[in-house]
mmCIF file of C-alpha atoms in Angstrom:
data_model
loop_
_atom_site.group_PDB
_atom_site.id
_atom_site.type_symbol
_atom_site.label_atom_id
_atom_site.label_comp_id
_atom_site.label_asym_id
_atom_site.label_seq_id
_atom_site.Cartn_x
_atom_site.Cartn_y
_atom_site.Cartn_z
ATOM 1 C CA MET A 1 -70.727 -51.152 40.232
ATOM 2 C CA THR A 2 -68.434 -48.422 39.110
ATOM 3 C CA ARG A 3 -65.532 -47.214 41.131
ATOM 4 C CA GLN A 4 -66.192 -43.774 42.695
ATOM 5 C CA GLU A 5 -63.851 -41.073 41.478
ATOM 6 C CA ARG A 6 -61.862 -39.328 44.168
ATOM 7 C CA SER A 7 -61.403 -35.578 44.076
ATOM 8 C CA GLY A 8 -58.711 -33.517 45.752
ATOM 9 C CA PHE A 9 -55.615 -31.398 45.230
ATOM 10 C CA LYS A 10 -52.535 -32.450 43.373
ATOM 11 C CA PHE A 11 -49.300 -30.810 44.505
ATOM 12 C CA GLU A 12 -46.479 -30.281 42.055
ATOM 13 C CA HIS A 13 -43.185 -28.436 42.020
ATOM 14 C CA TYR A 14 -43.693 -24.741 41.338
ATOM 15 C CA SER A 15 -42.428 -23.569 37.999
ATOM 16 C CA ALA A 16 -42.281 -19.829 37.448
ATOM 17 C CA LYS A 17 -44.162 -18.436 34.494
ATOM 18 C CA GLU A 18 -41.821 -17.732 31.638
ATOM 19 C CA LEU A 19 -41.679 -14.002 30.963
ATOM 20 C CA ASP A 20 -42.133 -12.635 27.495
ATOM 21 C CA PRO A 21 -38.713 -11.498 26.112
ATOM 22 C CA PHE A 22 -39.926 -7.900 26.015
ATOM 23 C CA ASP A 23 -41.275 -7.939 29.591
ATOM 24 C CA LYS A 24 -38.070 -9.503 30.871
ATOM 25 C CA LEU A 25 -35.965 -6.699 29.387
ATOM 26 C CA PHE A 26 -38.530 -4.017 30.204
ATOM 27 C CA ASP A 27 -38.326 -4.663 33.957
ATOM 28 C CA ILE A 28 -34.572 -4.118 33.818
ATOM 29 C CA PHE A 29 -34.948 -1.107 31.535
ATOM 30 C CA LYS A 30 -37.271 0.644 34.031
ATOM 31 C CA GLU A 31 -34.603 0.354 36.705
ATOM 32 C CA LEU A 32 -31.843 1.555 34.399
ATOM 33 C CA ILE A 33 -33.765 4.551 33.053
ATOM 34 C CA THR A 34 -34.391 5.656 36.648
ATOM 35 C CA HIS A 35 -30.713 5.341 37.577
ATOM 36 C CA THR A 36 -29.636 7.256 34.465
ATOM 37 C CA SER A 37 -32.143 10.071 35.121
ATOM 38 C CA GLY A 38 -34.021 9.458 31.893
ATOM 39 C CA ASP A 39 -30.950 9.163 29.652
ATOM 40 C CA PHE A 40 -32.104 6.555 27.138
ATOM 41 C CA ASP A 41 -28.749 6.049 25.403
ATOM 42 C CA GLU A 42 -26.926 5.455 28.692
ATOM 43 C CA ALA A 43 -29.621 3.060 29.891
ATOM 44 C CA ILE A 44 -29.369 1.031 26.671
ATOM 45 C CA ASP A 45 -25.555 0.963 26.947
ATOM 46 C CA TRP A 46 -25.929 -0.504 30.432
ATOM 47 C CA LEU A 47 -28.508 -2.977 29.146
ATOM 48 C CA ARG A 48 -26.124 -4.144 26.420
ATOM 49 C CA GLU A 49 -23.376 -4.661 29.010
ATOM 50 C CA LEU A 50 -25.735 -6.669 31.204
ATOM 51 C CA ASP A 51 -26.752 -8.696 28.160
ATOM 52 C CA LYS A 52 -23.120 -9.601 27.482
ATOM 53 C CA GLU A 53 -22.642 -10.768 31.067
ATOM 54 C CA TYR A 54 -25.972 -12.476 31.771
ATOM 55 C CA LYS A 55 -27.187 -13.476 28.290
ATOM 56 C CA LEU A 56 -30.527 -11.650 28.544
ATOM 57 C CA THR A 57 -31.370 -11.891 24.846
ATOM 58 C CA THR A 58 -31.412 -14.551 22.159
ATOM 59 C CA PRO A 59 -30.625 -14.472 18.438
ATOM 60 C CA GLU A 60 -34.387 -14.382 17.871
ATOM 61 C CA TYR A 61 -34.914 -11.338 20.120
ATOM 62 C CA THR A 62 -32.078 -8.823 20.412
ATOM 63 C CA ILE A 63 -31.628 -5.448 22.116
ATOM 64 C CA ASP A 64 -32.397 -3.783 18.781
ATOM 65 C CA ASP A 65 -35.684 -5.709 18.623
ATOM 66 C CA PHE A 66 -36.427 -4.497 22.150
ATOM 67 C CA ILE A 67 -35.779 -0.865 21.145
ATOM 68 C CA GLU A 68 -38.114 -1.250 18.175
ATOM 69 C CA ASP A 69 -40.818 -2.665 20.481
ATOM 70 C CA LEU A 70 -40.357 0.262 22.877
ATOM 71 C CA LYS A 71 -40.917 2.576 19.942
ATOM 72 C CA GLN A 72 -43.949 0.688 18.606
ATOM 73 C CA ARG A 73 -45.607 0.528 22.038
ATOM 74 C CA GLY A 74 -45.194 4.257 22.634
ATOM 75 C CA TYR A 75 -42.610 4.110 25.425
ATOM 76 C CA ILE A 76 -39.994 6.083 23.494
ATOM 77 C CA ARG A 77 -40.075 8.518 20.624
ATOM 78 C CA GLU A 78 -37.447 9.242 18.008
ATOM 79 C CA GLU A 79 -36.373 12.833 17.610
ATOM 80 C CA PHE A 80 -34.308 14.265 14.781
ATOM 81 C CA ASP A 81 -31.848 17.102 15.067
ATOM 82 C CA PRO A 82 -33.441 20.077 13.263
ATOM 83 C CA ASN A 83 -29.943 21.390 12.543
ATOM 84 C CA GLY A 84 -28.829 18.452 10.451
ATOM 85 C CA SER A 85 -25.818 18.524 8.233
ATOM 86 C CA ASP A 86 -27.845 19.880 5.305
ATOM 87 C CA GLY A 87 -30.221 22.004 7.392
ATOM 88 C CA THR A 88 -33.228 19.828 6.510
ATOM 89 C CA GLY A 89 -33.560 18.092 9.829
ATOM 90 C CA ASP A 90 -32.078 14.862 8.425
ATOM 91 C CA GLY A 91 -29.260 14.777 10.946
ATOM 92 C CA GLU A 92 -28.708 12.239 13.713
ATOM 93 C CA SER A 93 -31.730 10.950 15.586
ATOM 94 C CA SER A 94 -32.052 10.197 19.281
ATOM 95 C CA PHE A 95 -34.615 8.500 21.489
ATOM 96 C CA THR A 96 -36.332 9.994 24.525
ATOM 97 C CA ILE A 97 -38.883 8.473 26.871
ATOM 98 C CA THR A 98 -42.516 9.551 26.559
ATOM 99 C CA ALA A 99 -45.094 10.732 29.112
ATOM 100 C CA LYS A 100 -46.457 7.183 29.063
ATOM 101 C CA THR A 101 -43.107 5.913 30.339
ATOM 102 C CA GLU A 102 -42.874 8.658 32.958
ATOM 103 C CA GLN A 103 -46.203 7.582 34.443
ATOM 104 C CA LEU A 104 -45.211 3.930 34.238
ATOM 105 C CA LEU A 105 -42.031 4.668 36.194
ATOM 106 C CA ARG A 106 -44.121 6.285 38.933
ATOM 107 C CA LYS A 107 -46.389 3.233 39.074
ATOM 108 C CA HIS A 108 -43.349 0.960 39.081
ATOM 109 C CA ALA A 109 -41.872 2.888 42.017
ATOM 110 C CA LEU A 110 -45.208 2.722 43.848
ATOM 111 C CA ASP A 111 -45.350 -1.066 43.418
ATOM 112 C CA GLN A 112 -41.748 -1.452 44.529
ATOM 113 C CA ILE A 113 -41.919 0.751 47.600
ATOM 114 C CA PHE A 114 -45.525 0.614 48.732
ATOM 115 C CA GLY A 115 -46.477 -2.742 47.240
ATOM 116 C CA ASN A 116 -47.121 -4.333 50.622
ATOM 117 C CA MET A 117 -49.167 -1.499 52.083
ATOM 118 C CA ARG A 118 -52.645 -1.977 53.513
ATOM 119 C CA LYS A 119 -55.494 -0.950 51.247
ATOM 120 C CA GLY A 120 -57.081 2.338 52.222
ATOM 121 C CA ASN A 121 -60.786 3.031 52.571
ATOM 122 C CA SER A 122 -62.394 4.956 49.715
ATOM 123 C CA GLY A 123 -59.139 6.591 48.705
ATOM 124 C CA ASN A 124 -59.192 9.226 51.438
ATOM 125 C CA HIS A 125 -57.569 9.587 54.825
ATOM 126 C CA LYS A 126 -59.584 9.685 58.010
ATOM 127 C CA THR A 127 -59.333 11.903 61.055
ATOM 128 C CA LYS A 128 -60.302 10.899 64.549
ATOM 129 C CA LYS A 129 -63.009 13.578 64.470
ATOM 130 C CA MET A 130 -66.637 12.503 64.307
ATOM 131 C CA GLY A 131 -69.103 14.734 62.526
ATOM 132 C CA THR A 132 -70.391 15.573 59.098
ATOM 133 C CA GLY A 133 -68.647 13.311 56.674
ATOM 134 C CA ASP A 134 -69.153 10.593 54.116
ATOM 135 C CA GLU A 135 -67.664 7.475 55.689
ATOM 136 C CA HIS A 136 -69.808 5.462 58.101
ATOM 137 C CA THR A 137 -68.160 4.418 61.353
ATOM 138 C CA GLY A 138 -70.672 1.831 62.593
ATOM 139 C CA GLU A 139 -71.144 3.903 65.762
ATOM 140 C CA PHE A 140 -74.646 5.105 66.709
ATOM 141 C CA ARG A 141 -75.848 7.933 68.969
ATOM 142 C CA GLU A 142 -79.069 9.722 69.826
ATOM 143 C CA TYR A 143 -80.506 12.288 67.435
ATOM 144 C CA ARG A 144 -79.546 15.900 68.166
ATOM 145 C CA PHE A 145 -81.177 19.042 66.882
ATOM 146 C CA GLY A 146 -79.467 20.049 63.649
ATOM 147 C CA ASP A 147 -78.607 16.522 62.466
ATOM 148 C CA GLY A 148 -79.603 15.973 58.846
ATOM 149 C CA LEU A 149 -82.468 13.600 58.096
ATOM 150 C CA ASP A 150 -80.203 11.663 55.722
ATOM 151 C CA ARG A 151 -78.054 10.633 58.685
ATOM 152 C CA ILE A 152 -80.878 9.004 60.653
ATOM 153 C CA SER A 153 -80.627 5.223 60.811
ATOM 154 C CA MET A 154 -84.210 4.158 60.158
ATOM 155 C CA THR A 155 -83.611 0.529 61.109
ATOM 156 C CA GLU A 156 -82.224 1.395 64.536
ATOM 157 C CA SER A 157 -84.822 4.130 65.068
ATOM 158 C CA LEU A 158 -87.768 1.802 64.301
ATOM 159 C CA ARG A 159 -86.257 -0.817 66.574
ATOM 160 C CA ASN A 160 -86.117 1.735 69.390
ATOM 161 C CA ALA A 161 -89.753 2.699 68.769
ATOM 162 C CA GLN A 162 -90.862 -0.942 69.005
ATOM 163 C CA ILE A 163 -88.952 -1.434 72.252
ATOM 164 C CA ASN A 164 -90.115 1.840 73.808
ATOM 165 C CA HIS A 165 -93.794 1.822 72.746
ATOM 166 C CA GLY A 166 -94.652 -1.710 71.734
ATOM 167 C CA MET A 167 -96.327 -2.961 68.584
ATOM 168 C CA ASP A 168 -99.945 -2.384 69.653
ATOM 169 C CA ASP A 169 -99.577 1.370 70.024
ATOM 170 C CA PHE A 170 -96.701 1.974 67.617
ATOM 171 C CA TYR A 171 -95.444 5.484 67.020
ATOM 172 C CA LEU A 172 -92.042 7.126 66.415
ATOM 173 C CA SER A 173 -90.881 10.023 68.615
ATOM 174 C CA GLU A 174 -87.820 12.213 68.518
ATOM 175 C CA ASN A 175 -86.396 10.314 71.464
ATOM 176 C CA ASP A 176 -86.419 7.121 69.386
ATOM 177 C CA LEU A 177 -84.289 8.533 66.590
ATOM 178 C CA VAL A 178 -80.747 7.228 66.186
ATOM 179 C CA VAL A 179 -77.982 8.751 64.051
ATOM 180 C CA GLU A 180 -75.013 6.885 62.622
ATOM 181 C CA ASP A 181 -71.807 8.837 62.982
ATOM 182 C CA THR A 182 -69.544 9.470 60.039
ATOM 183 C CA GLN A 183 -65.898 10.380 59.933
ATOM 184 C CA PHE A 184 -64.687 13.573 58.406
ATOM 185 C CA LYS A 185 -62.133 12.892 55.693
ATOM 186 C CA ALA A 186 -59.380 15.440 56.012
ATOM 187 C CA GLN A 187 -57.460 16.861 53.115
ATOM 188 C CA MET A 188 -53.697 17.127 53.333
ATOM 189 C CA SER A 189 -51.255 19.459 51.624
ATOM 190 C CA THR A 190 -47.776 17.972 51.499
ATOM 191 C CA VAL A 191 -44.491 19.446 50.329
ATOM 192 C CA LEU A 192 -41.744 16.913 49.635
ATOM 193 C CA MET A 193 -38.223 18.371 49.828
ATOM 194 C CA ILE A 194 -35.421 16.443 48.124
ATOM 195 C CA ASP A 195 -31.779 17.202 48.799
ATOM 196 C CA ILE A 196 -29.854 17.256 45.484
ATOM 197 C CA SER A 197 -26.534 18.440 46.881
ATOM 198 C CA HIS A 198 -23.332 16.741 45.759
ATOM 199 C CA SER A 199 -23.078 14.818 49.030
ATOM 200 C CA MET A 200 -26.040 12.708 47.912
ATOM 201 C CA ILE A 201 -23.679 10.757 45.648
ATOM 202 C CA LEU A 202 -20.423 11.087 47.561
ATOM 203 C CA TYR A 203 -18.367 8.214 48.965
ATOM 204 C CA GLY A 204 -19.668 5.762 46.383
ATOM 205 C CA GLU A 205 -23.187 5.708 47.856
ATOM 206 C CA ASP A 206 -26.114 6.527 45.595
ATOM 207 C CA ARG A 207 -28.645 8.260 47.834
ATOM 208 C CA ILE A 208 -30.445 10.230 45.144
ATOM 209 C CA THR A 209 -31.925 7.287 43.194
ATOM 210 C CA PRO A 210 -33.828 5.834 46.196
ATOM 211 C CA ALA A 211 -34.951 9.358 47.143
ATOM 212 C CA LYS A 212 -36.167 9.872 43.577
ATOM 213 C CA LYS A 213 -38.040 6.560 43.614
ATOM 214 C CA VAL A 214 -39.767 7.510 46.844
ATOM 215 C CA ALA A 215 -40.813 10.845 45.334
ATOM 216 C CA MET A 216 -42.244 9.101 42.254
ATOM 217 C CA ALA A 217 -44.071 6.560 44.386
ATOM 218 C CA LEU A 218 -45.498 9.204 46.710
ATOM 219 C CA ALA A 219 -46.608 11.281 43.734
ATOM 220 C CA GLU A 220 -48.395 8.306 42.171
ATOM 221 C CA LEU A 221 -49.930 7.342 45.516
ATOM 222 C CA ILE A 222 -51.406 10.782 46.173
ATOM 223 C CA THR A 223 -52.585 11.539 42.639
ATOM 224 C CA SER A 224 -54.204 8.129 42.145
ATOM 225 C CA ARG A 225 -55.572 7.308 45.602
ATOM 226 C CA TYR A 226 -55.948 10.639 47.378
ATOM 227 C CA PRO A 227 -57.059 13.017 44.633
ATOM 228 C CA LYS A 228 -58.285 15.629 47.116
ATOM 229 C CA ASP A 229 -54.794 16.004 48.569
ATOM 230 C CA THR A 230 -52.087 18.201 47.114
ATOM 231 C CA LEU A 231 -48.425 17.361 46.645
ATOM 232 C CA ASP A 232 -45.722 19.874 45.769
ATOM 233 C CA ILE A 233 -42.162 18.744 45.180
ATOM 234 C CA ILE A 234 -39.152 20.974 45.618
ATOM 235 C CA VAL A 235 -35.452 20.283 45.337
ATOM 236 C CA PHE A 236 -32.752 22.151 47.183
ATOM 237 C CA GLY A 237 -29.065 22.644 46.535
ATOM 238 C CA ASN A 238 -27.499 26.110 46.612
ATOM 239 C CA ASP A 239 -31.066 27.375 46.147
ATOM 240 C CA ALA A 240 -34.506 25.740 46.174
ATOM 241 C CA TRP A 241 -37.010 25.502 43.363
ATOM 242 C CA PRO A 242 -40.194 23.538 42.577
ATOM 243 C CA ILE A 243 -40.263 20.752 40.037
ATOM 244 C CA LYS A 244 -43.152 19.024 38.305
ATOM 245 C CA ILE A 245 -44.085 15.417 38.942
ATOM 246 C CA ALA A 246 -43.209 14.670 35.311
ATOM 247 C CA ASP A 247 -39.647 15.900 35.963
ATOM 248 C CA LEU A 248 -38.894 13.326 38.674
ATOM 249 C CA PRO A 249 -37.358 10.607 36.442
ATOM 250 C CA TYR A 250 -34.839 13.157 35.145
ATOM 251 C CA LEU A 251 -33.749 14.445 38.559
ATOM 252 C CA LYS A 252 -29.969 14.659 39.001
ATOM 253 C CA VAL A 253 -27.608 15.678 41.750
ATOM 254 C CA GLY A 254 -25.793 18.911 40.977
ATOM 255 C CA PRO A 255 -22.461 20.396 42.079
ATOM 256 C CA TYR A 256 -24.352 22.045 44.924
ATOM 257 C CA HIS A 257 -24.026 22.745 48.602
ATOM 258 C CA THR A 258 -27.082 22.214 50.836
ATOM 259 C CA ASN A 259 -29.262 25.264 51.419
ATOM 260 C CA THR A 260 -31.796 23.705 53.790
ATOM 261 C CA VAL A 261 -33.074 27.128 54.835
ATOM 262 C CA ALA A 262 -34.028 28.030 51.252
ATOM 263 C CA GLY A 263 -35.880 24.729 50.912
ATOM 264 C CA LEU A 264 -37.850 25.304 54.103
ATOM 265 C CA GLN A 265 -38.661 28.885 53.158
ATOM 266 C CA LEU A 266 -40.057 27.809 49.790
ATOM 267 C CA ALA A 267 -41.982 24.902 51.337
ATOM 268 C CA MET A 268 -43.669 27.196 53.876
ATOM 269 C CA ASP A 269 -44.437 29.802 51.209
ATOM 270 C CA ILE A 270 -46.201 27.095 49.187
ATOM 271 C CA LEU A 271 -48.154 25.786 52.179
ATOM 272 C CA ARG A 272 -49.258 29.263 53.292
ATOM 273 C CA ARG A 273 -51.244 29.509 50.068
ATOM 274 C CA LYS A 274 -53.059 26.208 50.658
ATOM 275 C CA ARG A 275 -56.528 26.331 52.169
ATOM 276 C CA ASN A 276 -56.331 22.892 53.765
ATOM 277 C CA THR A 277 -56.104 22.740 57.549
ATOM 278 C CA ASN A 278 -53.630 19.864 57.440
ATOM 279 C CA LYS A 279 -50.187 20.725 56.133
ATOM 280 C CA GLN A 280 -46.862 18.962 56.393
ATOM 281 C CA ILE A 281 -43.328 18.880 55.055
ATOM 282 C CA PHE A 282 -41.327 15.752 54.258
ATOM 283 C CA MET A 283 -37.593 16.294 53.872
ATOM 284 C CA ILE A 284 -35.223 13.663 52.480
ATOM 285 C CA THR A 285 -31.637 14.674 53.158
ATOM 286 C CA ASP A 286 -28.266 13.462 54.317
ATOM 287 C CA GLY A 287 -28.580 16.101 57.016
ATOM 288 C CA LYS A 288 -25.724 18.518 56.465
ATOM 289 C CA PRO A 289 -26.752 22.133 55.762
ATOM 290 C CA SER A 290 -23.790 23.943 54.278
ATOM 291 C CA CYS A 291 -25.099 27.011 52.477
ATOM 292 C CA LEU A 292 -27.130 30.189 52.962
ATOM 293 C CA ARG A 293 -28.045 33.038 50.697
ATOM 294 C CA LEU A 294 -27.380 36.394 52.319
ATOM 295 C CA LYS A 295 -29.558 39.490 51.964
ATOM 296 C CA ASP A 296 -27.172 41.002 49.430
ATOM 297 C CA GLY A 297 -27.540 37.936 47.199
ATOM 298 C CA ARG A 298 -24.154 36.421 47.995
ATOM 299 C CA TYR A 299 -23.852 32.804 49.136
ATOM 300 C CA TYR A 300 -22.373 31.934 52.477
ATOM 301 C CA LYS A 301 -20.933 28.405 52.242
ATOM 302 C CA ASN A 302 -19.085 26.175 54.668
ATOM 303 C CA SER A 303 -18.673 22.450 54.033
ATOM 304 C CA ASN A 304 -16.420 21.822 57.032
ATOM 305 C CA GLY A 305 -18.542 20.282 59.722
ATOM 306 C CA LEU A 306 -21.687 22.037 60.925
ATOM 307 C CA ASP A 307 -21.480 25.798 60.666
ATOM 308 C CA GLU A 308 -23.103 27.381 63.746
ATOM 309 C CA TYR A 309 -24.512 30.338 61.797
ATOM 310 C CA ILE A 310 -26.160 28.084 59.180
ATOM 311 C CA VAL A 311 -27.410 25.610 61.777
ATOM 312 C CA ASP A 312 -29.031 28.346 63.884
ATOM 313 C CA LYS A 313 -30.909 29.592 60.817
ATOM 314 C CA CYS A 314 -32.225 26.038 60.288
ATOM 315 C CA TYR A 315 -33.448 25.893 63.897
ATOM 316 C CA THR A 316 -35.184 29.246 63.427
ATOM 317 C CA MET A 317 -36.996 27.956 60.336
ATOM 318 C CA ALA A 318 -38.033 24.795 62.190
ATOM 319 C CA ALA A 319 -39.523 26.869 65.027
ATOM 320 C CA GLN A 320 -41.307 29.129 62.533
ATOM 321 C CA ALA A 321 -42.905 26.098 60.866
ATOM 322 C CA ARG A 322 -44.077 24.900 64.283
ATOM 323 C CA ARG A 323 -45.804 28.228 64.918
ATOM 324 C CA LEU A 324 -47.579 27.822 61.575
ATOM 325 C CA HIS A 325 -48.684 24.306 62.662
ATOM 326 C CA ILE A 326 -46.617 22.683 59.926
ATOM 327 C CA PRO A 327 -44.872 19.531 61.150
ATOM 328 C CA ILE A 328 -41.623 18.574 59.452
ATOM 329 C CA THR A 329 -40.779 14.906 59.081
ATOM 330 C CA THR A 330 -37.102 14.442 58.284
ATOM 331 C CA PHE A 331 -35.825 11.263 56.674
ATOM 332 C CA MET A 332 -32.119 11.178 57.418
ATOM 333 C CA ILE A 333 -30.231 8.892 55.044
ATOM 334 C CA ALA A 334 -26.774 9.148 56.569
ATOM 335 C CA ASN A 335 -25.490 7.708 59.829
ATOM 336 C CA ASP A 336 -22.917 10.290 60.944
ATOM 337 C CA PRO A 337 -23.478 10.809 64.717
ATOM 338 C CA TYR A 338 -22.871 14.585 64.632
ATOM 339 C CA LEU A 339 -25.357 15.010 61.771
ATOM 340 C CA GLN A 340 -27.919 12.958 63.663
ATOM 341 C CA ARG A 341 -27.497 15.280 66.664
ATOM 342 C CA PHE A 342 -28.278 18.226 64.397
ATOM 343 C CA ILE A 343 -31.443 16.490 63.148
ATOM 344 C CA ASP A 344 -32.412 15.733 66.765
ATOM 345 C CA GLU A 345 -32.242 19.407 67.716
ATOM 346 C CA PHE A 346 -33.909 20.485 64.476
ATOM 347 C CA THR A 347 -36.788 18.081 65.144
ATOM 348 C CA GLU A 348 -37.110 19.275 68.733
ATOM 349 C CA ALA A 349 -37.372 22.889 67.542
ATOM 350 C CA ASN A 350 -40.213 21.920 65.197
ATOM 351 C CA GLN A 351 -41.814 19.286 67.433
ATOM 352 C CA GLY A 352 -41.889 17.136 64.316
ATOM 353 C CA LYS A 353 -40.527 13.692 63.561
ATOM 354 C CA ALA A 354 -37.231 12.265 62.415
ATOM 355 C CA PHE A 355 -36.378 8.869 61.006
ATOM 356 C CA TYR A 356 -32.822 7.629 60.761
ATOM 357 C CA THR A 357 -32.958 5.078 58.042
ATOM 358 C CA GLY A 358 -30.951 3.170 55.546
ATOM 359 C CA LEU A 359 -32.063 3.559 51.972
ATOM 360 C CA GLN A 360 -33.821 0.194 51.904
ATOM 361 C CA GLY A 361 -36.748 1.045 54.162
ATOM 362 C CA LEU A 362 -37.182 4.682 53.207
ATOM 363 C CA GLY A 363 -40.348 4.363 51.148
ATOM 364 C CA GLU A 364 -42.306 2.266 53.617
ATOM 365 C CA MET A 365 -41.451 4.664 56.439
ATOM 366 C CA ILE A 366 -42.608 7.677 54.436
ATOM 367 C CA PHE A 367 -45.892 5.989 53.647
ATOM 368 C CA GLN A 368 -46.509 4.996 57.254
ATOM 369 C CA ASP A 369 -45.862 8.535 58.411
ATOM 370 C CA TYR A 370 -48.017 9.985 55.640
ATOM 371 C CA GLU A 371 -50.909 7.812 56.807
ATOM 372 C CA ALA A 372 -50.306 8.613 60.482
ATOM 373 C CA ASN A 373 -50.150 12.351 59.960
ATOM 374 C CA ARG A 374 -53.364 12.228 57.971
ATOM 375 C CA LYS A 375 -55.327 10.876 60.924
ATOM 376 C CA LYS A 376 -55.179 14.026 63.014
ATOM 377 C CA ARG A 377 -56.380 17.529 62.458
ATOM 378 C CA LEU A 378 -54.063 20.365 63.341
ATOM 379 C CA ARG A 379 -55.468 23.459 65.002
#
C-alpha cells in the first residue's frame, strides 16, 4: 500500500523580483525627466549623482550603457547641430526625448496618480438620466409608444405573456411588452488650467511638478478611456495660452505673475465652442491672483497681498461661468488662510467646488471630482 501524497500550499519568505538593470534605471529616469521638464542632459547629470551615492549601476552596466539602450529602444534621439564648426552639421550632438517617451511619461503619471482607481464601465461616464443609450441598467419598465423594438426584452415579455394568458391560449399583446432601460452616456468637455507663475516654486516647495504630473495623467486618462470627451489644457502666468498634450513634460514655471482672469477668459472661450452639454473647468493654483491686462494692453500687477481690483474681476469671471453653466473646480495647493478665504468666495460666486489639498493627494481628488461631475447633466 503506497502512502497517499498530500497536497497543499507551501509558504515561503517573499523575495522581490530582481529588476533588469535597464528597468531599474528607467524608473528613476522617468521621474528625473519630469522634474527637469524634459531636459535630458540635466536628468542624466542627476542620475549620475544618484549613482555615486546609491550605487545604482555596476561595472557590467553603466550609465553610458543605459543611454545607449535608451537610444536603441527609441526613447531618445540624437540630434546634431547643423551649424557645426565646419558648417557641415558635424558639430556637437545632443539627446532629446521622443514622442514615445512623452506618451510613456503620461502613462507613468496615470499609474502613479490614478493607479488605485476603480475600473470604469465601457470607457464612458454615466449620467443619472434614463433613456436612449447603450449601457443596460438592469431596470425594466412597461413598453411605451415610441420605444424602439431593439430595446424590448423578449425574455421578460414572453414571461409576462405566459403569466397573463396562460400556455393553452398563448399570445403576446402590447401590454405584455417590457423594455430594459439604458443609461445615456454623457460627453464632457474639460479645460484644465495650470498656474505657472513664479510662486509655484517659491519658498523651496515644488508645486509645478505634481501639477504637471496630474495634467499628464488626466490627459492619458481621457484620451485612452474616454475618447468621446475633450480635454484642453491652458497655462496662465502674466497671460494665458493653450498648450498641447505633448508639451506637458516640458512645462516650466516662468518669471510670471498670476493672471487668473486671463486663464478663465480663455477657458470659457474654448468651452463656448464645444457642442457638449457638459462643460467644466479644473484650475490648479496656489490661489493668489496678482495680475490683470488692461484694455490699453498694459499690465496691472500687485504682488502684495490680495488686490481688491484684481480679486473683484476674478469674482466677476466666476459668476459669468456660473451663468454659462460651467462649474469651476479649484485645487488649491497652498495653505495660507487669507488665500483660502479668497478661494471660498470665488467658489461661492461660481457655485463650484474647491479642494484644499497638499500635493500628495492632488491627483486622486481630481479624478474623483472628474467622475462625480460626469454623472450629472447640466441644463
